[in-house]
Short mmCIF file of C-alpha atoms and ligand atoms in Angstrom, two decimals:
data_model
loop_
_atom_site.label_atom_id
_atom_site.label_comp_id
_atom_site.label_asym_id
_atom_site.label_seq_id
_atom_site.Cartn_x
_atom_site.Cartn_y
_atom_site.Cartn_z
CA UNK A 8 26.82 -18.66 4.31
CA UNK A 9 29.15 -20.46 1.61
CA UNK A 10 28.91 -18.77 -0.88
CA UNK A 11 31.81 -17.32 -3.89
CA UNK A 12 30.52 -14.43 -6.55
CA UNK A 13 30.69 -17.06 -8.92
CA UNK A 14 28.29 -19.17 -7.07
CA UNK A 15 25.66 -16.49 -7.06
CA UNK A 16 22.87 -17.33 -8.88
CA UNK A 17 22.97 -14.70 -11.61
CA UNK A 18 26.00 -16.12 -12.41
CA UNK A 19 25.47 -19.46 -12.67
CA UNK A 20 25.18 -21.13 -9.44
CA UNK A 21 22.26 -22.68 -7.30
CA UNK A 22 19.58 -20.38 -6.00
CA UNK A 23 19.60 -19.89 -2.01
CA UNK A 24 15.78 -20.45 -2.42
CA UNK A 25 14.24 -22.96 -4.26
CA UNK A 26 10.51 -22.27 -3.34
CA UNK A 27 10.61 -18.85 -3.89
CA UNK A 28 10.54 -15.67 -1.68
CA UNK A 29 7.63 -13.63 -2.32
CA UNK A 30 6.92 -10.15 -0.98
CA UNK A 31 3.08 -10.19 -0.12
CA UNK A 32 2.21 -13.67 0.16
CA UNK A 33 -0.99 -13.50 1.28
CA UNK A 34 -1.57 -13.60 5.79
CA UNK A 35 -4.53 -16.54 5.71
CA UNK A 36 -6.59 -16.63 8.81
CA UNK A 37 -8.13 -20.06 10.26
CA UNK A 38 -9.05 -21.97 7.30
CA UNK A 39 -11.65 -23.84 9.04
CA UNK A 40 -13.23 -20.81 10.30
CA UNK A 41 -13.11 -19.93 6.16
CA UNK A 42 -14.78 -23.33 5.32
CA UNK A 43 -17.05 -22.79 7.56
CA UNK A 44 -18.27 -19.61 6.40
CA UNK A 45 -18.77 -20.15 2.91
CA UNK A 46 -20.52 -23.88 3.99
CA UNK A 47 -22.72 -20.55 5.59
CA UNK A 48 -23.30 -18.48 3.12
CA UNK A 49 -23.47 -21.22 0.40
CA UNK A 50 -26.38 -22.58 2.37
CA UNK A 51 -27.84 -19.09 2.93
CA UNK A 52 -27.67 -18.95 -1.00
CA UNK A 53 -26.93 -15.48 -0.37
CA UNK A 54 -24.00 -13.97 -2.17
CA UNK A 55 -23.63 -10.89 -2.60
CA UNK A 56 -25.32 -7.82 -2.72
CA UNK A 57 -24.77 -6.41 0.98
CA UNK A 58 -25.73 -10.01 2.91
CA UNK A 59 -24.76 -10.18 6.51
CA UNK A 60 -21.38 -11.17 6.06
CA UNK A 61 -20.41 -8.03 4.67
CA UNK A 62 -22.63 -6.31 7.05
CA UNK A 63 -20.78 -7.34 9.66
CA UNK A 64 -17.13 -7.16 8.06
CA UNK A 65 -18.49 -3.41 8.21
CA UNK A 66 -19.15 -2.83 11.77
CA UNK A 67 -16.25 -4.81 12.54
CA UNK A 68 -13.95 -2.46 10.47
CA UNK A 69 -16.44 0.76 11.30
CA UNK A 70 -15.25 -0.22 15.03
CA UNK A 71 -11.88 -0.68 14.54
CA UNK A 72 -11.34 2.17 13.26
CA UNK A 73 -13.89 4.45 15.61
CA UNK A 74 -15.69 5.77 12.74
CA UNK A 75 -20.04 5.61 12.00
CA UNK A 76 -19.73 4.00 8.45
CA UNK A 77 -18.01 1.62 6.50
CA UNK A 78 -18.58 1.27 2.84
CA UNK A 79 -17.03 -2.38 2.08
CA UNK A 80 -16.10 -2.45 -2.08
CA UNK A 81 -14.74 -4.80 -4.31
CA UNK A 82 -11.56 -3.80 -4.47
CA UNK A 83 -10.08 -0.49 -3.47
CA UNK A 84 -8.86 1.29 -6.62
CA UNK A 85 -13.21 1.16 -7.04
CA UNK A 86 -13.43 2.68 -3.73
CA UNK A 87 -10.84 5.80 -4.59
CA UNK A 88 -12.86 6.32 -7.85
CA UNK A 89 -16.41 6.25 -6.18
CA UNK A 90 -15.15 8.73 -2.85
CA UNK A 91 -13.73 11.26 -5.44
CA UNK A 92 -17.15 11.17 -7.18
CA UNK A 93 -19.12 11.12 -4.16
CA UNK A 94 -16.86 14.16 -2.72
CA UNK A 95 -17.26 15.77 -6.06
CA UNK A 96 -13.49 16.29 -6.66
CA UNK A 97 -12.93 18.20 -9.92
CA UNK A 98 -10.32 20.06 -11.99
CA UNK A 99 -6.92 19.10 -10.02
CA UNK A 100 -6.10 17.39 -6.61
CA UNK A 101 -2.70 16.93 -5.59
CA UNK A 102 -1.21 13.33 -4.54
CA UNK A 103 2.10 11.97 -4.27
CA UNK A 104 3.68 10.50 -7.16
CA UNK A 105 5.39 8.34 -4.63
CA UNK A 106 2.57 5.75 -4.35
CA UNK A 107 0.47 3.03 -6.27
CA UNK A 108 -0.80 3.64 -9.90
CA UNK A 109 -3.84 3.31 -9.09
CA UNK A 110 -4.33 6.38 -6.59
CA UNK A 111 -3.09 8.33 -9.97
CA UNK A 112 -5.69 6.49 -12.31
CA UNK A 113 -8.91 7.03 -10.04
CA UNK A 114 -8.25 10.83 -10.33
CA UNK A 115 -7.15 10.64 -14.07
CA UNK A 116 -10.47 7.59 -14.96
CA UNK A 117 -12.84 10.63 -14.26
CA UNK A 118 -10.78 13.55 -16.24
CA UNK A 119 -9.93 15.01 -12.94
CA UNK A 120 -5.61 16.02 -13.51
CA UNK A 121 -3.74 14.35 -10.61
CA UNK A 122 -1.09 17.24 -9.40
CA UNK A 123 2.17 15.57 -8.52
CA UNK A 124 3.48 16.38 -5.48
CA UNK A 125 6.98 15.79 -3.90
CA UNK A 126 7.28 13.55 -0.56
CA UNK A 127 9.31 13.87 2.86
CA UNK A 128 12.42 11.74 2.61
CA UNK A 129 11.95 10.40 6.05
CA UNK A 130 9.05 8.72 5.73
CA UNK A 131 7.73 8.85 1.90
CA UNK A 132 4.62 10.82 2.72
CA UNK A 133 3.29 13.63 0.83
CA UNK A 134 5.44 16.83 1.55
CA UNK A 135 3.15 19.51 3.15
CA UNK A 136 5.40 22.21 2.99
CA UNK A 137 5.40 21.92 -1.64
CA UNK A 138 1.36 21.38 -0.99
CA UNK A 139 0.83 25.34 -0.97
CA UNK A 140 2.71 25.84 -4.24
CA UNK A 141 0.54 23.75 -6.18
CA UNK A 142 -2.82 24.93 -5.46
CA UNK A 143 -4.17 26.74 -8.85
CA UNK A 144 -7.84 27.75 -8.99
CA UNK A 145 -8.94 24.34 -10.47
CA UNK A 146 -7.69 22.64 -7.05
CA UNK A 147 -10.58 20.51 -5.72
CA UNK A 148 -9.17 18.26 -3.33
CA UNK A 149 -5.41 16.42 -1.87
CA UNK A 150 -5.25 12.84 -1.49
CA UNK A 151 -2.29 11.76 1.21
CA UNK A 152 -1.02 7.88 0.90
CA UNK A 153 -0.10 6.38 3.81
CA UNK A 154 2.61 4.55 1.91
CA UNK A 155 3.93 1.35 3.08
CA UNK A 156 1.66 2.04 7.13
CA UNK A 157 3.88 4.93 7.12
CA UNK A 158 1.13 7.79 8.22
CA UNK A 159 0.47 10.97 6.41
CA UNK A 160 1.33 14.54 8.47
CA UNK A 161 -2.45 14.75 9.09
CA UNK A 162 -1.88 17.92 11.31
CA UNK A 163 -0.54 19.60 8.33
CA UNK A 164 -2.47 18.43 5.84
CA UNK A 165 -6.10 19.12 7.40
CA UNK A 166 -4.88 22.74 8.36
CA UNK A 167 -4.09 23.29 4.49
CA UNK A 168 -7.29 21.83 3.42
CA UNK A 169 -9.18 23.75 5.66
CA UNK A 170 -7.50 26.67 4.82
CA UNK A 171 -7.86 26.46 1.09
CA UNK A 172 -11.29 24.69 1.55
CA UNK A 173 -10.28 21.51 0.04
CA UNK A 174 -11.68 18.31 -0.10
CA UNK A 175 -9.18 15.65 1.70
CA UNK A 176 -9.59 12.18 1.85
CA UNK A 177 -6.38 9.52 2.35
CA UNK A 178 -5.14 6.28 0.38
CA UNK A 179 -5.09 3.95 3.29
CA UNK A 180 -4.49 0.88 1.62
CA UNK A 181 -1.70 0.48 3.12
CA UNK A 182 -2.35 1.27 7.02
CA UNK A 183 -5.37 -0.71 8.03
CA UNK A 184 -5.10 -0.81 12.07
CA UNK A 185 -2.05 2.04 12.09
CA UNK A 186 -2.72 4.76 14.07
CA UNK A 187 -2.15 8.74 14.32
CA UNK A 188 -1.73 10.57 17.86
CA UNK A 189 -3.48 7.12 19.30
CA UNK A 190 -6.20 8.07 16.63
CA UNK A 191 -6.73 5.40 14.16
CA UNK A 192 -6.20 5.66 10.72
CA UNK A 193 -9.51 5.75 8.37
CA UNK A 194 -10.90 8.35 10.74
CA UNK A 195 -9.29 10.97 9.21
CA UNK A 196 -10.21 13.55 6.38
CA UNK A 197 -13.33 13.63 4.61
CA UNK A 198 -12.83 9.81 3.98
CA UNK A 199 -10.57 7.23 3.77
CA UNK A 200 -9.71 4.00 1.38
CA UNK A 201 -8.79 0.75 2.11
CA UNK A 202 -7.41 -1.86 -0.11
CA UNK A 203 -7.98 -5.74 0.99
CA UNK A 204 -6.37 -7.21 -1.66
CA UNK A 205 -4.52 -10.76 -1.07
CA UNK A 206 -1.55 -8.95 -0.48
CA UNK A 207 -2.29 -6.71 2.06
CA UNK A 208 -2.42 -7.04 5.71
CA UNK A 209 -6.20 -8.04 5.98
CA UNK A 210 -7.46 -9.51 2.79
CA UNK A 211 -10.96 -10.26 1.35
CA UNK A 212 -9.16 -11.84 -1.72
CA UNK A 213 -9.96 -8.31 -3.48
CA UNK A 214 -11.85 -6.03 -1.56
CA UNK A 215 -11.84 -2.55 -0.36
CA UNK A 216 -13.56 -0.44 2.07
CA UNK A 217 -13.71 3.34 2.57
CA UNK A 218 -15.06 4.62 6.21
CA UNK A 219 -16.18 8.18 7.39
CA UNK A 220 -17.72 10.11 10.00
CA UNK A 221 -19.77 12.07 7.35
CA UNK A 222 -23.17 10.40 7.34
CA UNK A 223 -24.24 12.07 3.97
CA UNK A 224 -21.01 11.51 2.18
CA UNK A 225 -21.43 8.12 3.38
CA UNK A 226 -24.99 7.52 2.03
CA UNK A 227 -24.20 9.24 -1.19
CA UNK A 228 -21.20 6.07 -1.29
CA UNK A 229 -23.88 3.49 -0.55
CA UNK A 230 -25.88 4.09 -3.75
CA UNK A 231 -22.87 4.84 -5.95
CA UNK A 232 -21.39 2.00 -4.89
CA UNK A 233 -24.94 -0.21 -5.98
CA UNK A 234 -25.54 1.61 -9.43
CA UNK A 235 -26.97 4.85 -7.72
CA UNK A 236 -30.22 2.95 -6.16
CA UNK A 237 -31.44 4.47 -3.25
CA UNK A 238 -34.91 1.85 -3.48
CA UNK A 239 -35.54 -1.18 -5.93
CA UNK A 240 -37.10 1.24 -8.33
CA UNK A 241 -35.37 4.65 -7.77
CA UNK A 242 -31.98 5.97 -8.86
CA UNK A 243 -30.28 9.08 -7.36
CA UNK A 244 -26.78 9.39 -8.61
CA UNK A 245 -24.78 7.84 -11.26
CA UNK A 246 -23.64 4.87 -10.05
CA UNK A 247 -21.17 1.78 -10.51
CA UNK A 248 -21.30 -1.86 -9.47
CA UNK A 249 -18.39 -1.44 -6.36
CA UNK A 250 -19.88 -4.36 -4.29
CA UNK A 251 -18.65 -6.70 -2.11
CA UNK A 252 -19.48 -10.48 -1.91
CA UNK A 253 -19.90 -12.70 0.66
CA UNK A 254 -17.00 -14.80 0.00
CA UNK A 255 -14.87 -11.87 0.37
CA UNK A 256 -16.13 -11.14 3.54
CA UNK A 257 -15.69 -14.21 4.79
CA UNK A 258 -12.74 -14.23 4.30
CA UNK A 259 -12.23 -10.49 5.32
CA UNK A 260 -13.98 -11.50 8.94
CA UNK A 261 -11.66 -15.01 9.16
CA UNK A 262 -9.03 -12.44 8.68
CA UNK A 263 -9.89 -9.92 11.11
CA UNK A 264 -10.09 -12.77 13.59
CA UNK A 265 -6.20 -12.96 12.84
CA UNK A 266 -4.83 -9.40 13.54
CA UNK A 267 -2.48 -10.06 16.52
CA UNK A 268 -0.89 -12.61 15.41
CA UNK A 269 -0.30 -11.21 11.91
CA UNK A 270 1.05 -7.99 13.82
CA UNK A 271 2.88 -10.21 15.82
CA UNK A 272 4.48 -12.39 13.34
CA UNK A 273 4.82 -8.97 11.26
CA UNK A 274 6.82 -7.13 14.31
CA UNK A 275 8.63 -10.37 14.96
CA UNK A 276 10.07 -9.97 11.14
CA UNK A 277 10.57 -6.55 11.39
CA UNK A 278 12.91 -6.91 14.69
CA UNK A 279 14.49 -10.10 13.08
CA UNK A 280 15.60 -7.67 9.93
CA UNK A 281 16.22 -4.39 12.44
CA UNK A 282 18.89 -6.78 13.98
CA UNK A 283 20.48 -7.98 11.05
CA UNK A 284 20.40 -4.79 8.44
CA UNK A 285 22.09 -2.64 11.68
CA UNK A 286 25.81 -3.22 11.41
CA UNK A 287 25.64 -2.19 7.36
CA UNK A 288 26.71 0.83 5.93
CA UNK A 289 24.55 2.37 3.35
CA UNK A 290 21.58 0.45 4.57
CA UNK A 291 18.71 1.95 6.33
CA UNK A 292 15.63 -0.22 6.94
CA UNK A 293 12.74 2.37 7.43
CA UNK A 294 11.85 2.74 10.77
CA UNK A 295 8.18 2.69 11.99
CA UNK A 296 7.24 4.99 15.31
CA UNK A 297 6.71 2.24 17.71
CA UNK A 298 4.60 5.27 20.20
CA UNK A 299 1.86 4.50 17.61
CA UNK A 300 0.10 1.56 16.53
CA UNK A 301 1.72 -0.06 13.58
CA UNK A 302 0.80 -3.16 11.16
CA UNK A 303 4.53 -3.87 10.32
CA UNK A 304 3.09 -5.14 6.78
CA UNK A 305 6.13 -3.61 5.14
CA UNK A 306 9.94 -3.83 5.25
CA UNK A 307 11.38 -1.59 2.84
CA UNK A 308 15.10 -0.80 3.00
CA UNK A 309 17.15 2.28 1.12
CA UNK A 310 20.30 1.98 -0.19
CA UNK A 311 23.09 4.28 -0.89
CA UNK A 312 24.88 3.06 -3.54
CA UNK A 313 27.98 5.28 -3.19
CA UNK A 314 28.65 3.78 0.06
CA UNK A 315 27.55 -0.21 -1.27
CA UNK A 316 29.24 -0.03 -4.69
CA UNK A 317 26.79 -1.51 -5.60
CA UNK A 318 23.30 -0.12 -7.44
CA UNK A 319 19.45 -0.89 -6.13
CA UNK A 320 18.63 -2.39 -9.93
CA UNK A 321 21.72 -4.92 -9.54
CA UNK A 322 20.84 -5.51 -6.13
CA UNK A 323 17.43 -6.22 -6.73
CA UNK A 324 18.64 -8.29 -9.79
CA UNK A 325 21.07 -10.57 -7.39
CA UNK A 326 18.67 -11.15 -5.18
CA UNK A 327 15.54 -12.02 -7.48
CA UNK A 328 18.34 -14.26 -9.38
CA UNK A 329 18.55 -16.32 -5.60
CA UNK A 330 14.94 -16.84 -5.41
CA UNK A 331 14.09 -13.59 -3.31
CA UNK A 332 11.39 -11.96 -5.03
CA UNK A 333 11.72 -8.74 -3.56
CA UNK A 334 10.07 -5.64 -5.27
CA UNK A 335 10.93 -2.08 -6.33
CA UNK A 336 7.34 -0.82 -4.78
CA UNK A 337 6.88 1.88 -6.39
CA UNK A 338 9.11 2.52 -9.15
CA UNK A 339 9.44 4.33 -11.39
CA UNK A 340 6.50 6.36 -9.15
CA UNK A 341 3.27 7.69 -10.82
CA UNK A 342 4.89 10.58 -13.33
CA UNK A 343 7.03 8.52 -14.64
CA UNK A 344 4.14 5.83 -16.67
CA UNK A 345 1.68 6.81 -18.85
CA UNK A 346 -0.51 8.49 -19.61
CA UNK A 347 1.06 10.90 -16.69
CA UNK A 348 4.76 11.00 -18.16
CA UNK A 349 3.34 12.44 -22.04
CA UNK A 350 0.53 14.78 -20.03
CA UNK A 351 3.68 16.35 -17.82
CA UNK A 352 6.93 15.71 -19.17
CA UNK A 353 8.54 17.91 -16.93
CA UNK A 354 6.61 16.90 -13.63
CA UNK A 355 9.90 15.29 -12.08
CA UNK A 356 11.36 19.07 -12.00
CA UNK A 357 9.18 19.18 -9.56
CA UNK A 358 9.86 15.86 -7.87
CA UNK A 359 13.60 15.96 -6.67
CA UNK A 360 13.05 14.06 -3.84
CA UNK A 361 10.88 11.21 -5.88
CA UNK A 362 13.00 11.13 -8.76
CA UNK A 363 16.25 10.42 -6.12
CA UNK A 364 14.28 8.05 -3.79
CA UNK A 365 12.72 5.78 -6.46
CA UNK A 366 15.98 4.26 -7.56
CA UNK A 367 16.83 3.48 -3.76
CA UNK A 368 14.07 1.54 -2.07
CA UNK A 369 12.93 -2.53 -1.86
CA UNK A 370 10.31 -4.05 -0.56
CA UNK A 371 11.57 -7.66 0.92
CA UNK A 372 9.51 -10.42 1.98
CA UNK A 373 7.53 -10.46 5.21
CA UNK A 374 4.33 -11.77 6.78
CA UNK A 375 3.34 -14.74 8.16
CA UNK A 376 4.41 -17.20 5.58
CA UNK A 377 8.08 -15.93 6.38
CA UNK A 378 10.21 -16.98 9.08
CA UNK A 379 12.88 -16.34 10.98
CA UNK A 380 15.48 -18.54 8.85
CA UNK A 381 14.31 -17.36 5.77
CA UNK A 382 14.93 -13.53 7.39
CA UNK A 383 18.73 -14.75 8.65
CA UNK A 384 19.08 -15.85 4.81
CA UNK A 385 17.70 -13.23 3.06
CA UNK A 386 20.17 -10.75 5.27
CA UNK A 387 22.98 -13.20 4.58
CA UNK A 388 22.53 -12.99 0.78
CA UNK A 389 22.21 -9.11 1.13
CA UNK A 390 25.34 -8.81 3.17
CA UNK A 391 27.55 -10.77 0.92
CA UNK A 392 26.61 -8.80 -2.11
CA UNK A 393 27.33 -5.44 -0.08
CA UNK A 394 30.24 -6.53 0.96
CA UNK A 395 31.23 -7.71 -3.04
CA UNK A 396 29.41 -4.68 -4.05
CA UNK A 397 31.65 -2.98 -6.68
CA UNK A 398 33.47 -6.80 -7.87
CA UNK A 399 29.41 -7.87 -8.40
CA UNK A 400 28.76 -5.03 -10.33
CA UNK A 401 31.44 -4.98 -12.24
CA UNK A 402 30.82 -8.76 -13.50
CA UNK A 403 27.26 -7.64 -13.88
CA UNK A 404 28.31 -4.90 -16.76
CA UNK A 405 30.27 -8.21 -18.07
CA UNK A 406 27.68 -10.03 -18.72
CA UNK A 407 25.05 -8.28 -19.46
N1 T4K B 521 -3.47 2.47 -3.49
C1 T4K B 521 -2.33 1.89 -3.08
C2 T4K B 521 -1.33 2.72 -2.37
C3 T4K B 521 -2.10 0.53 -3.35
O1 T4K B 521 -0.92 -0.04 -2.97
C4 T4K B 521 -3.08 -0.22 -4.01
C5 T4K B 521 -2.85 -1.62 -4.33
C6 T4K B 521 -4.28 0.43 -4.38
C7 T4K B 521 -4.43 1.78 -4.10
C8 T4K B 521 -5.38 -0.29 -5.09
O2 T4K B 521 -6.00 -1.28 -4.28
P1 T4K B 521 -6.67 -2.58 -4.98
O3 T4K B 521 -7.56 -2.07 -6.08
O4 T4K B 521 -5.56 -3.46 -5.51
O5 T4K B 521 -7.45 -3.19 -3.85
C9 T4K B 521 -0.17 -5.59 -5.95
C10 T4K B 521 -1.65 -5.55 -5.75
O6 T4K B 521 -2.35 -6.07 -6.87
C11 T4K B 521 -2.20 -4.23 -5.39
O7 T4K B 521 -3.38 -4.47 -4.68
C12 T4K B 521 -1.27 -3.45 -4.47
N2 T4K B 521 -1.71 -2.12 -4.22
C13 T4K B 521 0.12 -3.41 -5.04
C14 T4K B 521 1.07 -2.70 -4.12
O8 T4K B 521 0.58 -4.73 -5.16
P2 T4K B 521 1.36 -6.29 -7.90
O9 T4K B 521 1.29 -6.05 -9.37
O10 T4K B 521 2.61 -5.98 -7.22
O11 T4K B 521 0.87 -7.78 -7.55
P3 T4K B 521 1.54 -9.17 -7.88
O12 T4K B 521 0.55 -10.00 -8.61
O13 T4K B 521 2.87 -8.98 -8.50
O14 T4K B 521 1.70 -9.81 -6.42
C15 T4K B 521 2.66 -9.34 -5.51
C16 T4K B 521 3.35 -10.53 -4.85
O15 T4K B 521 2.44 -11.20 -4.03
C17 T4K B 521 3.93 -11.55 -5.81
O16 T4K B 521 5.26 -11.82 -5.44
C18 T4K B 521 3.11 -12.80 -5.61
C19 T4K B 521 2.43 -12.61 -4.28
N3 T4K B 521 1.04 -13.08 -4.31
C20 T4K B 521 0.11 -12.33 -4.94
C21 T4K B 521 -1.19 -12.75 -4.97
C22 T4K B 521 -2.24 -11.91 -5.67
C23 T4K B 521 0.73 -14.29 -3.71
O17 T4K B 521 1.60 -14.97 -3.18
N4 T4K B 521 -0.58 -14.69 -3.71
C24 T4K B 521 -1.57 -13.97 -4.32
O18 T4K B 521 -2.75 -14.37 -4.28
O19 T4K B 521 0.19 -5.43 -7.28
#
C-alpha cells in the first residue's frame, strides 16, 4: 500500500474506500427464491398473523436447534421482553453490561433492575465466578449473552441457577447455529432469544425468535406474543403484538436456505484476517473454538494501546476516515447510558474488567458482501497506522 500519514484520509487525502465498508451488511439469500415467496404469499393474501411461512421458519429453526418450540417475533428485543414476562422474572436479574442495550432495556421496560455483572476477558461472556456475589433476595433470574457467537459458560451458569433456583434464559442474538459441547445453542436454559435483524447472520429483515423445551413456558409465549389470546374470543395473559409476518419469513426461510455458504464465506474472512492480524504486536483478533460449531458472524479485534501507540478511539477514527466503517460494538457497555449510569453511578466499581475492555475492542467488516481484497486492504490500512501509531496520534491531538 502507498500510502504517507499525510495521505491518510483524516488528514486530508483520498479514502482507501470509496463505497464504503460496512460492518453488518446484511448476508441476502437467493433473491429469486425471495421473489418467489412473496409472489406466494401475496397471492395467498395471507400476511401475517402466524401463516405458513412463519410456521415453517419455526420448525425449521425448532430443528436446527433440537428443541420442541419456536416462538418466531418481530424483532428480538420483543422476544427478551415477552420471555422475562412469560418466566415471570421480577425484582433483579443479573446480565452483563458487556452486551447490547437492549438486553438491559427489556429487564429495565418492565421495572425489573438489571444487576450488572462483570465478564471473562477471554471471551466477553458473563463471569460466573462474580455471579454468586450479586444474588440479593430480590434475584429472580440471570440472563447470559452469547456476545459476538462467543458461548456463555453454560456448565457454570445452570449449576448456579439451579442452585439459587433462578430463572435462566440466554441472549442468543448473536449465536444462531453456534454450538455448546456439540449441543446447539437455543437449547439451553429456560429459553433462549434470537435476534434476525438485517444485520445478523440469518435475517428476516427484523425478526426474532425465542425456542424452548418447556412446552408450558412455550404456550404461555404464544398468547403473549398475540395480545394474550388463547381463542378468538378469550384472553389469558396480558399480552403484546410480538408477531411475525410473512415477508419476514420469507425472507428468514430464503435465508436459512443460505447457511453454508454464509458460514463459509464467514470462516473464509475470518482465516483471511487470522493470517493477516498474526505478525502484529498488540493485536489479538478473538479467537473462536473451532471443536464447536461456529457462525464466524463476527471479527472483533483488541488492542493494546501501550504496545500500538496508538489509542482504539483514534484507530477507529483513522479507519472510519478511509471508508471502513468499523464499530465500537458495545461501547461504552450497558452501565455506562442511561437511565442505568444515574440509577448506579458506581456500577463500574464493580465492572473492572468492562470498564478496561470497552475502550479496546472493534468490530470490522465481514460477511458475504466482503471479500478477500477488501480483507488484504482493510489489514493494510490497520498495519500502517500501527506501525505510525504514536506519529498518527500525535498529529491527531494537532488537529483536533
Ligand atoms: N441483544 C443483542 C446482544 C443484540 O445485539 C441485539 C441487536 C438485540 C438483543 C436486539 O435484537 P433486535 O431487536 O435488534 O432484533 C444494530 C441492530 O439494529 C441491532 O439489531 C443489533 N443488535 C446491533 C448489534 O446492531 P446498530 O445501531 O449498530 O445498527 P446500524 O443501523 O448502525 O447498522 C449497522 C451497520 O449495518 C451499518 O454500518 C449499516 C449496515 N446495515 C444496516 C442495515 C439495517 C446495512 O448495510 N443494511 C441494513 O439494512 O444496531
Amino acid at each position: 500500500m502507498e500510502k504517507s500519514i499525510a495521505d491518510l484520509s483524516i488528514f486530508g487525502g483520498e479514502p482507501v474506500f470509496n463505497n464504503k465498508l460496512h460492518v453488518g451488511r446484511p448476508n441476502l439469500g437467493d433473491r429469486q427464491k425471495l421473489i418467489d415467496r412473496i409472489n406466494e404469499l401475496l397471492d395467498r393474501n395471507w400476511l401475517t398473523n402466524r401463516g405458513p411461512f412463519v410456521r415453517e421458519f419455526e420448525q425449521k429453526v425448532a430443528e436446527i436447534v433440537g428443541v420442541k418450540h419456536c416462538i418466531a417475533m418481530c424483532n428480538g428485543t420483543v422476544a427478551l421482553e415477552i420471555t422475562i414476562r412469560a418466566l415471570e422474572l421480577q425484582g433483579e436479574v443479573i446480565i452483563p453490561s458487556f452486551t447490547f442495550i437492549a438486553t438491559a432495556h427489556a429487564l429495565q421496560w418492565q421495572e425489573i433492575t438489571p444487576v450488572f455483572c462483570d465478564i471473562n476477558p477471554k471471551d466477553y461472556t458473563i463471569n460466573p465466578d462474580q455471579i454468586e456475589s450479586l444474588i440479593t433476595p430480590r434475584t429472580t433470574g440471570i440472563i447470559g449473552v452469547h456476545l459476538w457467537g462467543r458461548v456463555c459458560n453454560i456448565v457454570k451458569l445452570t449449576e448456579i441457577a439451579r442452585r439459587y433456583n433462578l430463572k435462566l434464559m440466554f441472549d442468543a442474538s448473536h449465536a444462531f447455529c453456534c454450538s455448546f459441547h456439540g449441543r446447539m445453542v437455543g437449547s439451553f436454559g429456560d429459553a433462549e432469544v434470537f435476534s434476525f435483524h438485517a444485520t445478523k447472520f440469518i435475517n428476516t429483515f427484523e425478526g426474532g425468535a425465542v425456542t424452548t423445551d418447556d412446552d408450558q413456558l412455550a404456550n404461555k409465549i404464544r398468547l403473549m406474543k398475540n395480545f394474550g389470546f388463547a381463542d378468538m374470543d378469550k384472553v389469558e395473559y396480558i399480552g403484546t403484538n410480538g408477531k411475525m409476518n410473512e415477508v419476514s419469513a420469507a425472507m428468514g426461510l430464503t435465508s436459512l436456505e443460505s447457511i453454508d455458504k454464509i458460514v463459509s464465506a464467514n470462516y473464509r474472512n475470518y482465516n483471511q484476517y487470522i493470517k493477516e492480524l498474526e505478525e502484529i504486536n498488540g493485536v489479538r483478533l478473538l479467537d473462536y473454538n473451532e471443536k464447536e460449531r461456529c457462525n464466524y458472524q463476527y471479527i472483533v479485534i483488541e488492542i493494546d494501546e501501550e504496545t500500538i501507540g496508538i489509542s482504539r478511539d483514534e484507530l477507529f477514527k483513522v479507519l472510519r476516515a478511509e471508508g471502513i466503517l468499523a464499530r465500537r460494538y458495545f461501547y461504552p457497555c450497558c452501565h455506562n447510558m442511561e437511565p442505568y449510569r444515574s440509577y448506579f453511578p458506581h456500577a463500574k466499581l464493580l465492572l473492572p474488567q468492562t470498564e478496561r475492555l470497552m475502550h479496546k475492542v472493534i468490530a470490522l467488516p465481514t460477511g458475504t458482501s466482503v471479500g478477500l481484497q477488501d480483507i488484504s486492504r482493510v489489514c493494510d490500512i490497520i498495519r500502517f497506522i500501527i506501525n505510525n501509531g504514536q506519529e498518527i496520534s500525535n498529529r491527531l491531538a494537532i488537529v483536533s
